[in-house]
PDB file of C-alpha atoms in Angstrom:
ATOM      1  CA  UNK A   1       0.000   0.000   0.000  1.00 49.00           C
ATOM      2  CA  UNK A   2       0.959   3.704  -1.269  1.00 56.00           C
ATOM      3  CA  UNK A   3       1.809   5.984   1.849  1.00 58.00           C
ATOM      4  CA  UNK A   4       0.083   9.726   1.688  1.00 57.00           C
ATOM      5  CA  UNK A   5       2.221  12.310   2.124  1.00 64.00           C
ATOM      6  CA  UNK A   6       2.077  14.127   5.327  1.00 61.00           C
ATOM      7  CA  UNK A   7       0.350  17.416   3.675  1.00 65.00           C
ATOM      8  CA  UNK A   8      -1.858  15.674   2.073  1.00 72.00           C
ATOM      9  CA  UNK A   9      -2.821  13.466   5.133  1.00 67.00           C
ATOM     10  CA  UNK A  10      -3.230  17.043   7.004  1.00 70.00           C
ATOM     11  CA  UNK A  11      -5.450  18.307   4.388  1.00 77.00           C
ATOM     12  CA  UNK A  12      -7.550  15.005   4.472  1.00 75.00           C
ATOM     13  CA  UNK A  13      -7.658  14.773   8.213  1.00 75.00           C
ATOM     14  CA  UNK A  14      -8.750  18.349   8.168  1.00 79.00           C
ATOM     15  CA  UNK A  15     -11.522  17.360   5.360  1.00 81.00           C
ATOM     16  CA  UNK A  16     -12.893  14.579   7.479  1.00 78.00           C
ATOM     17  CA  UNK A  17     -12.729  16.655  10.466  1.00 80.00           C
ATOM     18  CA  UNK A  18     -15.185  19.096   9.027  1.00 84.00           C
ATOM     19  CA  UNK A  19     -17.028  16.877   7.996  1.00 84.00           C
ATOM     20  CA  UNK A  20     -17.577  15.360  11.130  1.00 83.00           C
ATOM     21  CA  UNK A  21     -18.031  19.006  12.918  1.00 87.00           C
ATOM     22  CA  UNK A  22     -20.780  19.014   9.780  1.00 89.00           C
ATOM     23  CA  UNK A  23     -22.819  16.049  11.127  1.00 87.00           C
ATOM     24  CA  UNK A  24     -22.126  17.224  14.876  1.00 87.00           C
ATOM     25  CA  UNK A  25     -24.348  20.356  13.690  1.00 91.00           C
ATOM     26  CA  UNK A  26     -26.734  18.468  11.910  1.00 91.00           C
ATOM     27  CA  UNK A  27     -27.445  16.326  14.686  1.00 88.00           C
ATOM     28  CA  UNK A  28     -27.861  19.206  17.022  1.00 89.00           C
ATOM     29  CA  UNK A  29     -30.054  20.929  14.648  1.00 93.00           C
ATOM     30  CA  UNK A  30     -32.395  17.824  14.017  1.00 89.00           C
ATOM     31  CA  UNK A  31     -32.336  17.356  18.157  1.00 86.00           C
ATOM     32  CA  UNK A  32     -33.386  20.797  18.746  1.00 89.00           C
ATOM     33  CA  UNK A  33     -35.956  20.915  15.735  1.00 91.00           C
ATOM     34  CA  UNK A  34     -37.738  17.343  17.148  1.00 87.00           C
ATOM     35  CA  UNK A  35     -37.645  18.822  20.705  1.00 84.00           C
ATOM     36  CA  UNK A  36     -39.012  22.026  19.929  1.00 88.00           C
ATOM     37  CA  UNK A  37     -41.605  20.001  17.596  1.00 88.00           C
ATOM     38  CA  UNK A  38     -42.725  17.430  20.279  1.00 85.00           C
ATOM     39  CA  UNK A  39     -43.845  20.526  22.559  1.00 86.00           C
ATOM     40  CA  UNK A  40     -46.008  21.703  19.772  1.00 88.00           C
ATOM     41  CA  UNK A  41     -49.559  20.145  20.001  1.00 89.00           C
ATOM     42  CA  UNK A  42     -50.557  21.835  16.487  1.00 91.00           C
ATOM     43  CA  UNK A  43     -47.816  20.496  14.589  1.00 88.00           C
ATOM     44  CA  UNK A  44     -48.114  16.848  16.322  1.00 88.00           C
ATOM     45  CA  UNK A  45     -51.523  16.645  15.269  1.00 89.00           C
ATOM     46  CA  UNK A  46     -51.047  17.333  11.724  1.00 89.00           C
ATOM     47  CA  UNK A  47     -47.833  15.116  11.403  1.00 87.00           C
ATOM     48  CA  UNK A  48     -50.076  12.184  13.206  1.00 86.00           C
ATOM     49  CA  UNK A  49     -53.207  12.838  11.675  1.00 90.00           C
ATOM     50  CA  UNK A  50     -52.916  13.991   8.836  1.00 88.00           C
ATOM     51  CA  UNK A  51     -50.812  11.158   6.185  1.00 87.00           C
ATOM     52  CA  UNK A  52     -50.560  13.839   3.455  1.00 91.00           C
ATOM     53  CA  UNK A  53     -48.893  15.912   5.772  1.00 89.00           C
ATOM     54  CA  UNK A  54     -46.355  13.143   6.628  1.00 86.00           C
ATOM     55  CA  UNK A  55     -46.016  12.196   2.887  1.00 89.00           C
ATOM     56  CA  UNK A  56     -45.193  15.471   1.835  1.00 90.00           C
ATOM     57  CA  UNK A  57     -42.230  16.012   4.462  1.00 89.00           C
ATOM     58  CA  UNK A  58     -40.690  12.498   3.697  1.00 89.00           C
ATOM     59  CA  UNK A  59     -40.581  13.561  -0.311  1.00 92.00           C
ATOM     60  CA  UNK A  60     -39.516  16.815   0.452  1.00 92.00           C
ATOM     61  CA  UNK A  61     -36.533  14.748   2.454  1.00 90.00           C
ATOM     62  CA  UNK A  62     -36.120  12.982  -0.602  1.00 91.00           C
ATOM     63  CA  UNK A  63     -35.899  15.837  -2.823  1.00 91.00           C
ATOM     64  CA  UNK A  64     -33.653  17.547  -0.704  1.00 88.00           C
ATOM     65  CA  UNK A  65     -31.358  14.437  -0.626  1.00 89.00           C
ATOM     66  CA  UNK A  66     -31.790  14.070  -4.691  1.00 90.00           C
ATOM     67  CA  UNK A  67     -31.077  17.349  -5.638  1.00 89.00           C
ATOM     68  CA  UNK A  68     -27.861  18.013  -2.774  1.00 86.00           C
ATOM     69  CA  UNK A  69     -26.905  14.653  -3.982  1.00 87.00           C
ATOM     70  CA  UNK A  70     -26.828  15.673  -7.898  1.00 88.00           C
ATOM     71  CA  UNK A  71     -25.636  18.852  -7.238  1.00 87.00           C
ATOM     72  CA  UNK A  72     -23.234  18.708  -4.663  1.00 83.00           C
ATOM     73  CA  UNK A  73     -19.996  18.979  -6.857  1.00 85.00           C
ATOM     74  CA  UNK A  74     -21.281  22.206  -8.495  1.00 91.00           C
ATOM     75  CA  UNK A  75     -22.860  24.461  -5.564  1.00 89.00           C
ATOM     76  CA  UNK A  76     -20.879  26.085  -3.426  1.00 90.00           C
ATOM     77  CA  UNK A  77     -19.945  24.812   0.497  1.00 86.00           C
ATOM     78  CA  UNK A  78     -22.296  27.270   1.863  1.00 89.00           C
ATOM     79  CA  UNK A  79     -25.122  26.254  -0.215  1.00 89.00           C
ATOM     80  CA  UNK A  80     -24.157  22.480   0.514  1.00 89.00           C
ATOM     81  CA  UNK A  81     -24.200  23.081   3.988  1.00 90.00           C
ATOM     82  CA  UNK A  82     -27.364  25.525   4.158  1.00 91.00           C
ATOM     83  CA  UNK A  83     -29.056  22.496   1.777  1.00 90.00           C
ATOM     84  CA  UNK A  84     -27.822  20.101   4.394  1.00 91.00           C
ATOM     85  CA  UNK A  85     -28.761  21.636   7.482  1.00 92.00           C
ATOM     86  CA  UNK A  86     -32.109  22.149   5.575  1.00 92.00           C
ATOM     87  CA  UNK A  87     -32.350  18.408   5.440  1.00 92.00           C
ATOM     88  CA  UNK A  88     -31.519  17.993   9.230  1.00 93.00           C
ATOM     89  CA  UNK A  89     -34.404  20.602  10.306  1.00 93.00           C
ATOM     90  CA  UNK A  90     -36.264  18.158   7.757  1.00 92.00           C
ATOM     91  CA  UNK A  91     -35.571  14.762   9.759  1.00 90.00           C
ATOM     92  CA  UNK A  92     -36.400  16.605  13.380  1.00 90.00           C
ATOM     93  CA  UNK A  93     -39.269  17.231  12.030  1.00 89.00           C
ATOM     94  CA  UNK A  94     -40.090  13.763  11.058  1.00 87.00           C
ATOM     95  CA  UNK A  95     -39.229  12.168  13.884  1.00 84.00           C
ATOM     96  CA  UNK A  96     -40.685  14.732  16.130  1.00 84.00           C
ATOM     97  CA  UNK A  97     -43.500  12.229  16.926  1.00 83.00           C
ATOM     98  CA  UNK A  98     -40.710   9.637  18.635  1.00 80.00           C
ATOM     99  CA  UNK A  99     -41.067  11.486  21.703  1.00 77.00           C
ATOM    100  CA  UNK A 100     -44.695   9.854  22.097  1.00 79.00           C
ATOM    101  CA  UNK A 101     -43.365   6.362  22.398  1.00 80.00           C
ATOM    102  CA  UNK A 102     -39.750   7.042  24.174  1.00 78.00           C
ATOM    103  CA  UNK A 103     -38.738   9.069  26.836  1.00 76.00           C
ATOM    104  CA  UNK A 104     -37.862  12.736  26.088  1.00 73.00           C
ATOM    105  CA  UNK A 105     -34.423  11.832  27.975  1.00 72.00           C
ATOM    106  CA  UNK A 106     -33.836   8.968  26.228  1.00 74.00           C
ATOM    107  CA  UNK A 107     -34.261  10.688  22.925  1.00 76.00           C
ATOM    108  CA  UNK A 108     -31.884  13.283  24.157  1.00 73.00           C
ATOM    109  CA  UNK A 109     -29.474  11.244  25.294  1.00 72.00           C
ATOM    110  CA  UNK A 110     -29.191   9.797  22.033  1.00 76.00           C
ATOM    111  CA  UNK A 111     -28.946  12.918  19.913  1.00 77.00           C
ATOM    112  CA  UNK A 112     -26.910  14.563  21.950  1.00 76.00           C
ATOM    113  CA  UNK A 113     -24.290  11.914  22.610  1.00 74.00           C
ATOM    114  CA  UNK A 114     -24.201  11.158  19.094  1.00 78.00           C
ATOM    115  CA  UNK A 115     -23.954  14.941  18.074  1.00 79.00           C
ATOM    116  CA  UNK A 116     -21.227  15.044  20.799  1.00 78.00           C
ATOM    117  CA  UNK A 117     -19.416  11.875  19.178  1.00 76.00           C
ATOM    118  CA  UNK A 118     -19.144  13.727  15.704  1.00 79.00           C
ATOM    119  CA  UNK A 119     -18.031  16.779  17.286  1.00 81.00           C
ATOM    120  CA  UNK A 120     -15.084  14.779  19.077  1.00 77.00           C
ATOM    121  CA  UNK A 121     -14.365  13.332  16.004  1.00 75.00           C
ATOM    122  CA  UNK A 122     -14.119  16.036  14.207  1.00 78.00           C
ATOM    123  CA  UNK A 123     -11.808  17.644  17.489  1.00 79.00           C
ATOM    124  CA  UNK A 124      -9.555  14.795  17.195  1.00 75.00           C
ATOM    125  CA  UNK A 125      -9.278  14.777  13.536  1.00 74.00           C
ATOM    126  CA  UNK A 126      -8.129  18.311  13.564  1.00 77.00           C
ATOM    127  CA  UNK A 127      -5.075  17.899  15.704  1.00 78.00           C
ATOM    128  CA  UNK A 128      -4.030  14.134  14.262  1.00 73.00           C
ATOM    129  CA  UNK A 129      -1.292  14.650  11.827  1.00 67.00           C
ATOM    130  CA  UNK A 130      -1.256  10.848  10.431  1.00 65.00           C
ATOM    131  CA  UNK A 131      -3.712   9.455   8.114  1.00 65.00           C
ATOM    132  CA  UNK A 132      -7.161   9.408   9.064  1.00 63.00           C
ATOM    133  CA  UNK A 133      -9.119   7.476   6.548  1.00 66.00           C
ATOM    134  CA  UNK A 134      -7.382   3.930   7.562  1.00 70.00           C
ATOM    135  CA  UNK A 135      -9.579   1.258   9.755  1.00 77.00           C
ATOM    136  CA  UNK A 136      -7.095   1.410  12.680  1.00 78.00           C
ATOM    137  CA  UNK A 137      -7.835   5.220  12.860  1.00 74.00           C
ATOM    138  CA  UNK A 138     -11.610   5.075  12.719  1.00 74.00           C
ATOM    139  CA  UNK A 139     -11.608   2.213  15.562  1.00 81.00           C
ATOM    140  CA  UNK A 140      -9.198   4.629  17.569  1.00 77.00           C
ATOM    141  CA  UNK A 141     -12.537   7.233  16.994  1.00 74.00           C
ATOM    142  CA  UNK A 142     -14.915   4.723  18.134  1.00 76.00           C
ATOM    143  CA  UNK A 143     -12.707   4.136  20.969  1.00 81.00           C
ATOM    144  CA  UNK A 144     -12.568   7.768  21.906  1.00 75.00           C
ATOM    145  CA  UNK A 145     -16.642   8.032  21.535  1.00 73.00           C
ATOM    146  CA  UNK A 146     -17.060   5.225  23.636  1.00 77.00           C
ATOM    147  CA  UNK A 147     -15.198   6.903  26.141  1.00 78.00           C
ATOM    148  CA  UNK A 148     -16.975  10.059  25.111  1.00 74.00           C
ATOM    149  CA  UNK A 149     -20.691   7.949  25.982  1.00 72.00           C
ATOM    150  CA  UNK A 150     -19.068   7.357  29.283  1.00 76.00           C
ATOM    151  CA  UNK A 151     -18.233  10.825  30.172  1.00 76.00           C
ATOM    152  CA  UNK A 152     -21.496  12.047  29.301  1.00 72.00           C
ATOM    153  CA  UNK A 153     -23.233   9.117  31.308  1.00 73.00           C
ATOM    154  CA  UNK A 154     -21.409  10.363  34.500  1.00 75.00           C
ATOM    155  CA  UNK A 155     -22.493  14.152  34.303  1.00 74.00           C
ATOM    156  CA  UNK A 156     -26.017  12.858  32.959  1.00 68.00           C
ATOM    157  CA  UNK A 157     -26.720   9.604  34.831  1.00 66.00           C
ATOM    158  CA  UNK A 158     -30.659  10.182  34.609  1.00 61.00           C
ATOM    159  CA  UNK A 159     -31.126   7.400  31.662  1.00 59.00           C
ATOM    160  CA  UNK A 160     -30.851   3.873  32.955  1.00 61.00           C
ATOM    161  CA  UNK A 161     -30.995   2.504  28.859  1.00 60.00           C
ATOM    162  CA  UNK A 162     -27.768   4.330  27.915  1.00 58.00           C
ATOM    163  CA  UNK A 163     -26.347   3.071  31.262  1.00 61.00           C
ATOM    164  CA  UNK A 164     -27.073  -0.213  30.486  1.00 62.00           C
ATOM    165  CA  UNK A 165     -26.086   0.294  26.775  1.00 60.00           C
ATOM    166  CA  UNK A 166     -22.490   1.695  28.216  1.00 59.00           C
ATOM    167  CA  UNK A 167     -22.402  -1.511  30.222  1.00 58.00           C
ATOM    168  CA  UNK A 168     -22.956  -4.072  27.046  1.00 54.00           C
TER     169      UNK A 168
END
């Protein structure tokens, strides 16, 4: 196997580190759009109730995902990201009703610690001069957002699932 060279591993680490920081803030943005959603009798109703409703968000998730997808090598990064972000608000709102079968902690826990896992990925990846993109690398990041889950399990010990998840 062909060695990168060590600028070009910097400039790939730093790719796949904003990358990662991208997901971090899509995650947060879908968390906070499904929280604020779940409070919201109005909306709930019509996502619920109404199946055209419904219908209409998931193929305007799959538009969204079609048209970034097709277009992503010619927009800029901003517009990516905006279109991306876009899709995020898009998937907190569809899974908004979630919160009337699971606990609202739960449901936090989950997109919070996985937002948080990104975001330490995309920490690490910033300050790692070797090669990110090999398998030994991306175990080292699961690792780390293991260790991560634990962290945030001992300042938020309120969910016994993700204790128990921790503990598998």
């Amino acid at each position: 196997a062909k060695a990168i060279p060590a600028a070009s591993a910097v400039r790939f680490n730093r790719f796949l580190a904003l990358v990662y920081l991208a997901m971090a803030l899509g995650m947060a943005i879908t968390a906070l759009v499904s929280s604020a959603v779940s409070t919201n009798p109005e909306l709930m109703k019509r996502i619920l109730y109404y199946p055209w409703f419904t219908f209409g968000l998931f193929l305007l998730q799959i538009v969204v995902v079609v048209f970034l997808s097709a277009a992503v090598t010619r927009m800029s990064t901003g517009a990516a990201l905006l279109l991306f972000l876009l899709y995020s608000a898009l998937t907190g709102l569809a899974l908004s009703s979630i919160f009337l079968y699971y606990s609202q902690t739960t449901i936090a826990y989950t997109f919070w610690v996985t937002a948080g896992m990104f975001l330490f990925g995309s920490i690490v990846g910033l300050f790692i001069k070797g090669d990110m993109s090999g398998v030994g690398r991306f175990l080292m990041l699961c690792l780390l957002g293991w260790l991560f889950g634990w962290i945030f399990v001992i300042f938020f010990p309120f969910s016994p699932g993700l204790n128990g998840v921790m503990n598998f």
